[in-house]
Amino acid sequence: MRFSVLLAAFAALSIFFSVDSANAEGDADQCKFVGQIDKADEGIAACDLIVKNSKTSAQDRAAALSNRCGWWWAKKDTDRALTDCNESIRANRNEAAAYLNRGNVYLSKSDADHALADFNEAIRLEPKNAWAYAERGNFYKNKGDVDHALADLNESIRLDPAYALAHFSRGDLYRRSGDLARAMTDMNDTIKLDPNYALAYFTRGHLSYMLGNNPAALEDFGKAIKLDADDATAYFNRGVAYYVVGGRNADAEADFRKAAELNPKDAYAALWRDLAERRINGPSHLAEAAKNLDMTVWPAPVIRLFLGEFNVEQTFGAAFDTDPQTKAAQTCEANFYAGEFALLKKDKKEAQRLLKLAADNCPPSFIESTAAVAALIPLK
């Protein structure tokens, strides 16, 4: 299973509003889009007041529309967001923030060409805007264009060394590139700059897990959960860390159960919950969980193996794919889970063979890679 994260693209926007009243200043502060979804409704309400105020200047109205666009985007209402960004740009063609917000909206609509054009225009308008370079850097990173991504993120940090999001994005880029030491440095810097950045703790926890430092991983996953108690992925990854540590199987099962409750369609949460349940001799919930899963796609064949519907040969046969990368990824996972299955069947020799294949061939970014290494230790 690939480690993934969902990057929130946000930053402080331009300072604006000259309506001469204390209430207007308060509305301006609340209207500013800062990316915190729990503040979206009050942000939108504040922007509404500014947009409708007859005393608001055209420039300030454009800025309020841009911010409201950002809030609608955060709420995943991309149609309203696009309408507000378009209106903001019509009102003020030089509102760089509106292009950046609209670029994110276009990305949400899978329109990469228009997104890149908007990020480019924002940089043309404000060549010293760290946020603009960070957004374009994230765009290139997600396209797999490492060189352009690194150049933009470096420039963002040069322009604003205290910009936590840029450090986070560069760290994630290094992680994807396999440079774990630099990735860790950037995650440490991110957390120093923003101690409440849940995703940074989560990512640093995963880096610690990949580096074999499970106590540090557990600590950071715990901090991520404390900051965002509804993040199923953080519970899942902490569960994996508990599972790998050994002797924490009950804690692992509890975390996998919580992850499955938060995301019942996550096949991996269901699968790892079953592994943990078997370790503590608890009742299996895999058959029940399978009712909510798409059993036509990977890793459904692995789940069928644990349900007794497939044998090992059928599972490996289902791992085949005409795309070499997909085939390699699914074979890596098949080796690990078949190895765990062999352990459950008390077949130590076969478990050792399969887990070694997983340890040797799974990419480091796969949780199965480190888990396979850990599982091999007591078998030697």
mmCIF file of N, CA and C in Angstrom, residues 56-151:
data_model
loop_
_atom_site.group_PDB
_atom_site.id
_atom_site.type_symbol
_atom_site.label_atom_id
_atom_site.label_comp_id
_atom_site.label_asym_id
_atom_site.label_seq_id
_atom_site.Cartn_x
_atom_site.Cartn_y
_atom_site.Cartn_z
ATOM 1 N N THR A 56 -17.849 49.124 0.182
ATOM 2 C CA THR A 56 -16.630 48.380 -0.151
ATOM 3 C C THR A 56 -16.101 48.822 -1.505
ATOM 4 N N SER A 57 -14.799 49.111 -1.568
ATOM 5 C CA SER A 57 -14.196 49.514 -2.837
ATOM 6 C C SER A 57 -14.151 48.327 -3.797
ATOM 7 N N ALA A 58 -13.992 48.602 -5.078
ATOM 8 C CA ALA A 58 -13.942 47.543 -6.094
ATOM 9 C C ALA A 58 -12.775 46.591 -5.830
ATOM 10 N N GLN A 59 -11.642 47.137 -5.424
ATOM 11 C CA GLN A 59 -10.465 46.312 -5.160
ATOM 12 C C GLN A 59 -10.692 45.398 -3.950
ATOM 13 N N ASP A 60 -11.307 45.970 -2.895
ATOM 14 C CA ASP A 60 -11.569 45.177 -1.699
ATOM 15 C C ASP A 60 -12.622 44.105 -1.963
ATOM 16 N N ARG A 61 -13.588 44.429 -2.804
ATOM 17 C CA ARG A 61 -14.615 43.450 -3.156
ATOM 18 C C ARG A 61 -13.988 42.290 -3.921
ATOM 19 N N ALA A 62 -13.049 42.598 -4.814
ATOM 20 C CA ALA A 62 -12.365 41.541 -5.572
ATOM 21 C C ALA A 62 -11.593 40.625 -4.626
ATOM 22 N N ALA A 63 -10.948 41.225 -3.617
ATOM 23 C CA ALA A 63 -10.197 40.419 -2.652
ATOM 24 C C ALA A 63 -11.133 39.535 -1.831
ATOM 25 N N ALA A 64 -12.287 40.078 -1.437
ATOM 26 C CA ALA A 64 -13.257 39.295 -0.671
ATOM 27 C C ALA A 64 -13.793 38.133 -1.503
ATOM 28 N N LEU A 65 -14.062 38.383 -2.771
ATOM 29 C CA LEU A 65 -14.526 37.309 -3.663
ATOM 30 C C LEU A 65 -13.464 36.226 -3.810
ATOM 31 N N SER A 66 -12.203 36.641 -3.880
ATOM 32 C CA SER A 66 -11.111 35.672 -3.976
ATOM 33 C C SER A 66 -11.056 34.795 -2.737
ATOM 34 N N ASN A 67 -11.186 35.435 -1.571
ATOM 35 C CA ASN A 67 -11.171 34.676 -0.330
ATOM 36 C C ASN A 67 -12.375 33.740 -0.226
ATOM 37 N N ARG A 68 -13.530 34.219 -0.630
ATOM 38 C CA ARG A 68 -14.716 33.368 -0.576
ATOM 39 C C ARG A 68 -14.567 32.185 -1.516
ATOM 40 N N CYS A 69 -13.916 32.426 -2.642
ATOM 41 C CA CYS A 69 -13.594 31.336 -3.562
ATOM 42 C C CYS A 69 -12.765 30.271 -2.832
ATOM 43 N N GLY A 70 -11.765 30.721 -2.077
ATOM 44 C CA GLY A 70 -10.927 29.781 -1.336
ATOM 45 C C GLY A 70 -11.722 28.975 -0.329
ATOM 46 N N TRP A 71 -12.633 29.661 0.376
ATOM 47 C CA TRP A 71 -13.444 28.955 1.369
ATOM 48 C C TRP A 71 -14.372 27.926 0.710
ATOM 49 N N TRP A 72 -14.995 28.299 -0.402
ATOM 50 C CA TRP A 72 -15.859 27.345 -1.108
ATOM 51 C C TRP A 72 -15.039 26.150 -1.587
ATOM 52 N N TRP A 73 -13.821 26.411 -2.042
ATOM 53 C CA TRP A 73 -12.949 25.320 -2.488
ATOM 54 C C TRP A 73 -12.639 24.376 -1.320
ATOM 55 N N ALA A 74 -12.366 24.962 -0.145
ATOM 56 C CA ALA A 74 -12.076 24.146 1.033
ATOM 57 C C ALA A 74 -13.265 23.268 1.392
ATOM 58 N N LYS A 75 -14.483 23.755 1.122
ATOM 59 C CA LYS A 75 -15.696 22.990 1.401
ATOM 60 C C LYS A 75 -16.056 22.043 0.246
ATOM 61 N N LYS A 76 -15.168 22.002 -0.765
ATOM 62 C CA LYS A 76 -15.344 21.125 -1.930
ATOM 63 C C LYS A 76 -16.538 21.504 -2.801
ATOM 64 N N ASP A 77 -16.959 22.776 -2.712
ATOM 65 C CA ASP A 77 -18.002 23.287 -3.611
ATOM 66 C C ASP A 77 -17.294 24.031 -4.738
ATOM 67 N N THR A 78 -16.788 23.261 -5.699
ATOM 68 C CA THR A 78 -15.919 23.855 -6.721
ATOM 69 C C THR A 78 -16.678 24.762 -7.686
ATOM 70 N N ASP A 79 -17.958 24.519 -7.885
ATOM 71 C CA ASP A 79 -18.720 25.381 -8.802
ATOM 72 C C ASP A 79 -18.880 26.787 -8.235
ATOM 73 N N ARG A 80 -19.264 26.890 -6.956
ATOM 74 C CA ARG A 80 -19.361 28.207 -6.327
ATOM 75 C C ARG A 80 -17.995 28.864 -6.243
ATOM 76 N N ALA A 81 -16.985 28.059 -5.955
ATOM 77 C CA ALA A 81 -15.627 28.600 -5.871
ATOM 78 C C ALA A 81 -15.209 29.209 -7.201
ATOM 79 N N LEU A 82 -15.440 28.490 -8.281
ATOM 80 C CA LEU A 82 -15.032 28.976 -9.600
ATOM 81 C C LEU A 82 -15.775 30.257 -9.959
ATOM 82 N N THR A 83 -17.060 30.313 -9.641
ATOM 83 C CA THR A 83 -17.836 31.525 -9.917
ATOM 84 C C THR A 83 -17.243 32.726 -9.196
ATOM 85 N N ASP A 84 -16.896 32.567 -7.915
ATOM 86 C CA ASP A 84 -16.340 33.685 -7.141
ATOM 87 C C ASP A 84 -14.966 34.096 -7.656
ATOM 88 N N CYS A 85 -14.115 33.122 -7.982
ATOM 89 C CA CYS A 85 -12.788 33.470 -8.490
ATOM 90 C C CYS A 85 -12.882 34.196 -9.829
ATOM 91 N N ASN A 86 -13.755 33.715 -10.696
ATOM 92 C CA ASN A 86 -13.932 34.379 -11.997
ATOM 93 C C ASN A 86 -14.401 35.813 -11.810
ATOM 94 N N GLU A 87 -15.358 36.019 -10.889
ATOM 95 C CA GLU A 87 -15.867 37.369 -10.648
ATOM 96 C C GLU A 87 -14.781 38.255 -10.044
ATOM 97 N N SER A 88 -13.967 37.689 -9.161
ATOM 98 C CA SER A 88 -12.871 38.448 -8.570
ATOM 99 C C SER A 88 -11.896 38.924 -9.641
ATOM 100 N N ILE A 89 -11.557 38.028 -10.553
ATOM 101 C CA ILE A 89 -10.596 38.376 -11.615
ATOM 102 C C ILE A 89 -11.192 39.390 -12.578
ATOM 103 N N ARG A 90 -12.495 39.279 -12.857
ATOM 104 C CA ARG A 90 -13.140 40.290 -13.711
ATOM 105 C C ARG A 90 -13.097 41.668 -13.050
ATOM 106 N N ALA A 91 -13.244 41.678 -11.715
ATOM 107 C CA ALA A 91 -13.238 42.952 -10.990
ATOM 108 C C ALA A 91 -11.841 43.532 -10.860
ATOM 109 N N ASN A 92 -10.832 42.663 -10.786
ATOM 110 C CA ASN A 92 -9.455 43.134 -10.620
ATOM 111 C C ASN A 92 -8.504 42.124 -11.249
ATOM 112 N N ARG A 93 -8.057 42.416 -12.439
ATOM 113 C CA ARG A 93 -7.183 41.499 -13.172
ATOM 114 C C ARG A 93 -5.831 41.312 -12.509
ATOM 115 N N ASN A 94 -5.519 42.147 -11.526
ATOM 116 C CA ASN A 94 -4.219 42.063 -10.859
ATOM 117 C C ASN A 94 -4.297 41.379 -9.503
ATOM 118 N N GLU A 95 -5.413 40.709 -9.194
ATOM 119 C CA GLU A 95 -5.587 40.027 -7.909
ATOM 120 C C GLU A 95 -4.922 38.653 -7.979
ATOM 121 N N ALA A 96 -3.640 38.598 -7.627
ATOM 122 C CA ALA A 96 -2.866 37.358 -7.758
ATOM 123 C C ALA A 96 -3.487 36.213 -6.960
ATOM 124 N N ALA A 97 -4.006 36.525 -5.754
ATOM 125 C CA ALA A 97 -4.595 35.477 -4.920
ATOM 126 C C ALA A 97 -5.761 34.786 -5.619
ATOM 127 N N ALA A 98 -6.508 35.531 -6.411
ATOM 128 C CA ALA A 98 -7.655 34.936 -7.113
ATOM 129 C C ALA A 98 -7.180 33.900 -8.129
ATOM 130 N N TYR A 99 -6.063 34.190 -8.792
ATOM 131 C CA TYR A 99 -5.514 33.209 -9.750
ATOM 132 C C TYR A 99 -5.031 31.951 -9.014
ATOM 133 N N LEU A 100 -4.423 32.148 -7.841
ATOM 134 C CA LEU A 100 -3.943 30.993 -7.081
ATOM 135 C C LEU A 100 -5.110 30.145 -6.580
ATOM 136 N N ASN A 101 -6.132 30.807 -6.058
ATOM 137 C CA ASN A 101 -7.309 30.061 -5.602
ATOM 138 C C ASN A 101 -8.002 29.368 -6.770
ATOM 139 N N ARG A 102 -8.092 30.073 -7.905
ATOM 140 C CA ARG A 102 -8.747 29.464 -9.060
ATOM 141 C C ARG A 102 -7.911 28.306 -9.589
ATOM 142 N N GLY A 103 -6.593 28.424 -9.504
ATOM 143 C CA GLY A 103 -5.734 27.320 -9.923
ATOM 144 C C GLY A 103 -6.029 26.064 -9.122
ATOM 145 N N ASN A 104 -6.233 26.224 -7.814
ATOM 146 C CA ASN A 104 -6.569 25.065 -6.973
ATOM 147 C C ASN A 104 -7.943 24.499 -7.323
ATOM 148 N N VAL A 105 -8.860 25.392 -7.659
ATOM 149 C CA VAL A 105 -10.193 24.930 -8.067
ATOM 150 C C VAL A 105 -10.089 24.115 -9.347
ATOM 151 N N TYR A 106 -9.311 24.613 -10.297
ATOM 152 C CA TYR A 106 -9.131 23.875 -11.550
ATOM 153 C C TYR A 106 -8.502 22.504 -11.292
ATOM 154 N N LEU A 107 -7.546 22.442 -10.359
ATOM 155 C CA LEU A 107 -6.950 21.146 -10.027
ATOM 156 C C LEU A 107 -8.009 20.190 -9.470
ATOM 157 N N SER A 108 -8.908 20.722 -8.635
ATOM 158 C CA SER A 108 -9.981 19.888 -8.093
ATOM 159 C C SER A 108 -10.910 19.384 -9.191
ATOM 160 N N LYS A 109 -10.961 20.131 -10.284
ATOM 161 C CA LYS A 109 -11.786 19.731 -11.421
ATOM 162 C C LYS A 109 -10.971 18.967 -12.471
ATOM 163 N N SER A 110 -9.732 18.584 -12.098
ATOM 164 C CA SER A 110 -8.828 17.814 -12.978
ATOM 165 C C SER A 110 -8.497 18.560 -14.266
ATOM 166 N N ASP A 111 -8.435 19.886 -14.174
ATOM 167 C CA ASP A 111 -8.084 20.720 -15.326
ATOM 168 C C ASP A 111 -6.671 21.275 -15.096
ATOM 169 N N ALA A 112 -5.681 20.438 -15.375
ATOM 170 C CA ALA A 112 -4.293 20.793 -15.068
ATOM 171 C C ALA A 112 -3.789 21.958 -15.903
ATOM 172 N N ASP A 113 -4.189 22.040 -17.162
ATOM 173 C CA ASP A 113 -3.692 23.103 -18.044
ATOM 174 C C ASP A 113 -4.113 24.481 -17.533
ATOM 175 N N HIS A 114 -5.389 24.633 -17.188
ATOM 176 C CA HIS A 114 -5.853 25.923 -16.685
ATOM 177 C C HIS A 114 -5.249 26.229 -15.316
ATOM 178 N N ALA A 115 -5.038 25.186 -14.507
ATOM 179 C CA ALA A 115 -4.430 25.393 -13.196
ATOM 180 C C ALA A 115 -3.020 25.956 -13.341
ATOM 181 N N LEU A 116 -2.209 25.344 -14.195
ATOM 182 C CA LEU A 116 -0.842 25.813 -14.390
ATOM 183 C C LEU A 116 -0.825 27.228 -14.953
ATOM 184 N N ALA A 117 -1.730 27.521 -15.877
ATOM 185 C CA ALA A 117 -1.797 28.874 -16.445
ATOM 186 C C ALA A 117 -2.087 29.896 -15.352
ATOM 187 N N ASP A 118 -2.969 29.561 -14.414
ATOM 188 C CA ASP A 118 -3.285 30.491 -13.323
ATOM 189 C C ASP A 118 -2.112 30.653 -12.367
ATOM 190 N N PHE A 119 -1.410 29.570 -12.054
ATOM 191 C CA PHE A 119 -0.240 29.687 -11.181
ATOM 192 C C PHE A 119 0.844 30.545 -11.849
ATOM 193 N N ASN A 120 1.028 30.353 -13.145
ATOM 194 C CA ASN A 120 2.003 31.165 -13.880
ATOM 195 C C ASN A 120 1.623 32.645 -13.855
ATOM 196 N N GLU A 121 0.327 32.923 -14.026
ATOM 197 C CA GLU A 121 -0.131 34.317 -14.042
ATOM 198 C C GLU A 121 0.050 34.963 -12.670
ATOM 199 N N ALA A 122 -0.194 34.214 -11.613
ATOM 200 C CA ALA A 122 0.005 34.747 -10.263
ATOM 201 C C ALA A 122 1.469 35.124 -10.043
ATOM 202 N N ILE A 123 2.378 34.291 -10.521
ATOM 203 C CA ILE A 123 3.812 34.579 -10.372
ATOM 204 C C ILE A 123 4.203 35.777 -11.233
ATOM 205 N N ARG A 124 3.606 35.892 -12.412
ATOM 206 C CA ARG A 124 3.896 37.058 -13.265
ATOM 207 C C ARG A 124 3.453 38.339 -12.569
ATOM 208 N N LEU A 125 2.288 38.298 -11.914
ATOM 209 C CA LEU A 125 1.771 39.480 -11.227
ATOM 210 C C LEU A 125 2.559 39.799 -9.967
ATOM 211 N N GLU A 126 2.958 38.757 -9.245
ATOM 212 C CA GLU A 126 3.684 38.953 -7.982
ATOM 213 C C GLU A 126 4.889 38.012 -7.935
ATOM 214 N N PRO A 127 5.976 38.383 -8.589
ATOM 215 C CA PRO A 127 7.146 37.498 -8.676
ATOM 216 C C PRO A 127 7.842 37.240 -7.350
ATOM 217 N N LYS A 128 7.426 37.924 -6.285
ATOM 218 C CA LYS A 128 8.016 37.686 -4.969
ATOM 219 C C LYS A 128 7.005 37.054 -4.009
ATOM 220 N N ASN A 129 6.000 36.408 -4.568
ATOM 221 C CA ASN A 129 4.947 35.789 -3.774
ATOM 222 C C ASN A 129 5.321 34.333 -3.465
ATOM 223 N N ALA A 130 5.706 34.064 -2.220
ATOM 224 C CA ALA A 130 6.143 32.714 -1.839
ATOM 225 C C ALA A 130 5.027 31.697 -2.013
ATOM 226 N N TRP A 131 3.805 32.100 -1.720
ATOM 227 C CA TRP A 131 2.661 31.197 -1.863
ATOM 228 C C TRP A 131 2.511 30.732 -3.307
ATOM 229 N N ALA A 132 2.696 31.671 -4.249
ATOM 230 C CA ALA A 132 2.535 31.333 -5.665
ATOM 231 C C ALA A 132 3.545 30.265 -6.093
ATOM 232 N N TYR A 133 4.795 30.434 -5.681
ATOM 233 C CA TYR A 133 5.815 29.434 -6.042
ATOM 234 C C TYR A 133 5.525 28.086 -5.371
ATOM 235 N N ALA A 134 5.015 28.124 -4.134
ATOM 236 C CA ALA A 134 4.686 26.870 -3.451
ATOM 237 C C ALA A 134 3.569 26.128 -4.170
ATOM 238 N N GLU A 135 2.554 26.875 -4.630
ATOM 239 C CA GLU A 135 1.447 26.240 -5.346
ATOM 240 C C GLU A 135 1.930 25.617 -6.652
ATOM 241 N N ARG A 136 2.745 26.365 -7.389
ATOM 242 C CA ARG A 136 3.232 25.807 -8.652
ATOM 243 C C ARG A 136 4.189 24.651 -8.388
ATOM 244 N N GLY A 137 4.972 24.769 -7.316
ATOM 245 C CA GLY A 137 5.852 23.660 -6.954
ATOM 246 C C GLY A 137 5.071 22.400 -6.625
ATOM 247 N N ASN A 138 3.972 22.545 -5.886
ATOM 248 C CA ASN A 138 3.119 21.391 -5.591
ATOM 249 C C ASN A 138 2.526 20.804 -6.864
ATOM 250 N N PHE A 139 2.165 21.683 -7.785
ATOM 251 C CA PHE A 139 1.619 21.222 -9.060
ATOM 252 C C PHE A 139 2.638 20.337 -9.775
ATOM 253 N N TYR A 140 3.870 20.820 -9.878
ATOM 254 C CA TYR A 140 4.919 20.042 -10.555
ATOM 255 C C TYR A 140 5.232 18.759 -9.786
ATOM 256 N N LYS A 141 5.224 18.837 -8.455
ATOM 257 C CA LYS A 141 5.507 17.652 -7.639
ATOM 258 C C LYS A 141 4.496 16.547 -7.923
ATOM 259 N N ASN A 142 3.229 16.920 -7.972
ATOM 260 C CA ASN A 142 2.183 15.923 -8.196
ATOM 261 C C ASN A 142 2.177 15.400 -9.625
ATOM 262 N N LYS A 143 2.824 16.139 -10.527
ATOM 263 C CA LYS A 143 2.999 15.652 -11.899
ATOM 264 C C LYS A 143 4.221 14.750 -12.026
ATOM 265 N N GLY A 144 5.053 14.726 -10.983
ATOM 266 C CA GLY A 144 6.272 13.938 -11.034
ATOM 267 C C GLY A 144 7.446 14.675 -11.639
ATOM 268 N N ASP A 145 7.306 15.988 -11.835
ATOM 269 C CA ASP A 145 8.380 16.814 -12.397
ATOM 270 C C ASP A 145 9.239 17.332 -11.239
ATOM 271 N N VAL A 146 10.174 16.501 -10.800
ATOM 272 C CA VAL A 146 10.936 16.786 -9.588
ATOM 273 C C VAL A 146 11.778 18.056 -9.731
ATOM 274 N N ASP A 147 12.428 18.239 -10.866
ATOM 275 C CA ASP A 147 13.335 19.376 -11.032
ATOM 276 C C ASP A 147 12.591 20.706 -10.927
ATOM 277 N N HIS A 148 11.486 20.844 -11.665
ATOM 278 C CA HIS A 148 10.714 22.089 -11.607
ATOM 279 C C HIS A 148 10.086 22.282 -10.225
ATOM 280 N N ALA A 149 9.621 21.192 -9.631
ATOM 281 C CA ALA A 149 9.020 21.281 -8.308
ATOM 282 C C ALA A 149 10.036 21.773 -7.284
ATOM 283 N N LEU A 150 11.232 21.192 -7.305
ATOM 284 C CA LEU A 150 12.255 21.578 -6.342
ATOM 285 C C LEU A 150 12.681 23.028 -6.537
ATOM 286 N N ALA A 151 12.797 23.458 -7.789
ATOM 287 C CA ALA A 151 13.185 24.840 -8.065
ATOM 288 C C ALA A 151 12.150 25.816 -7.491
#
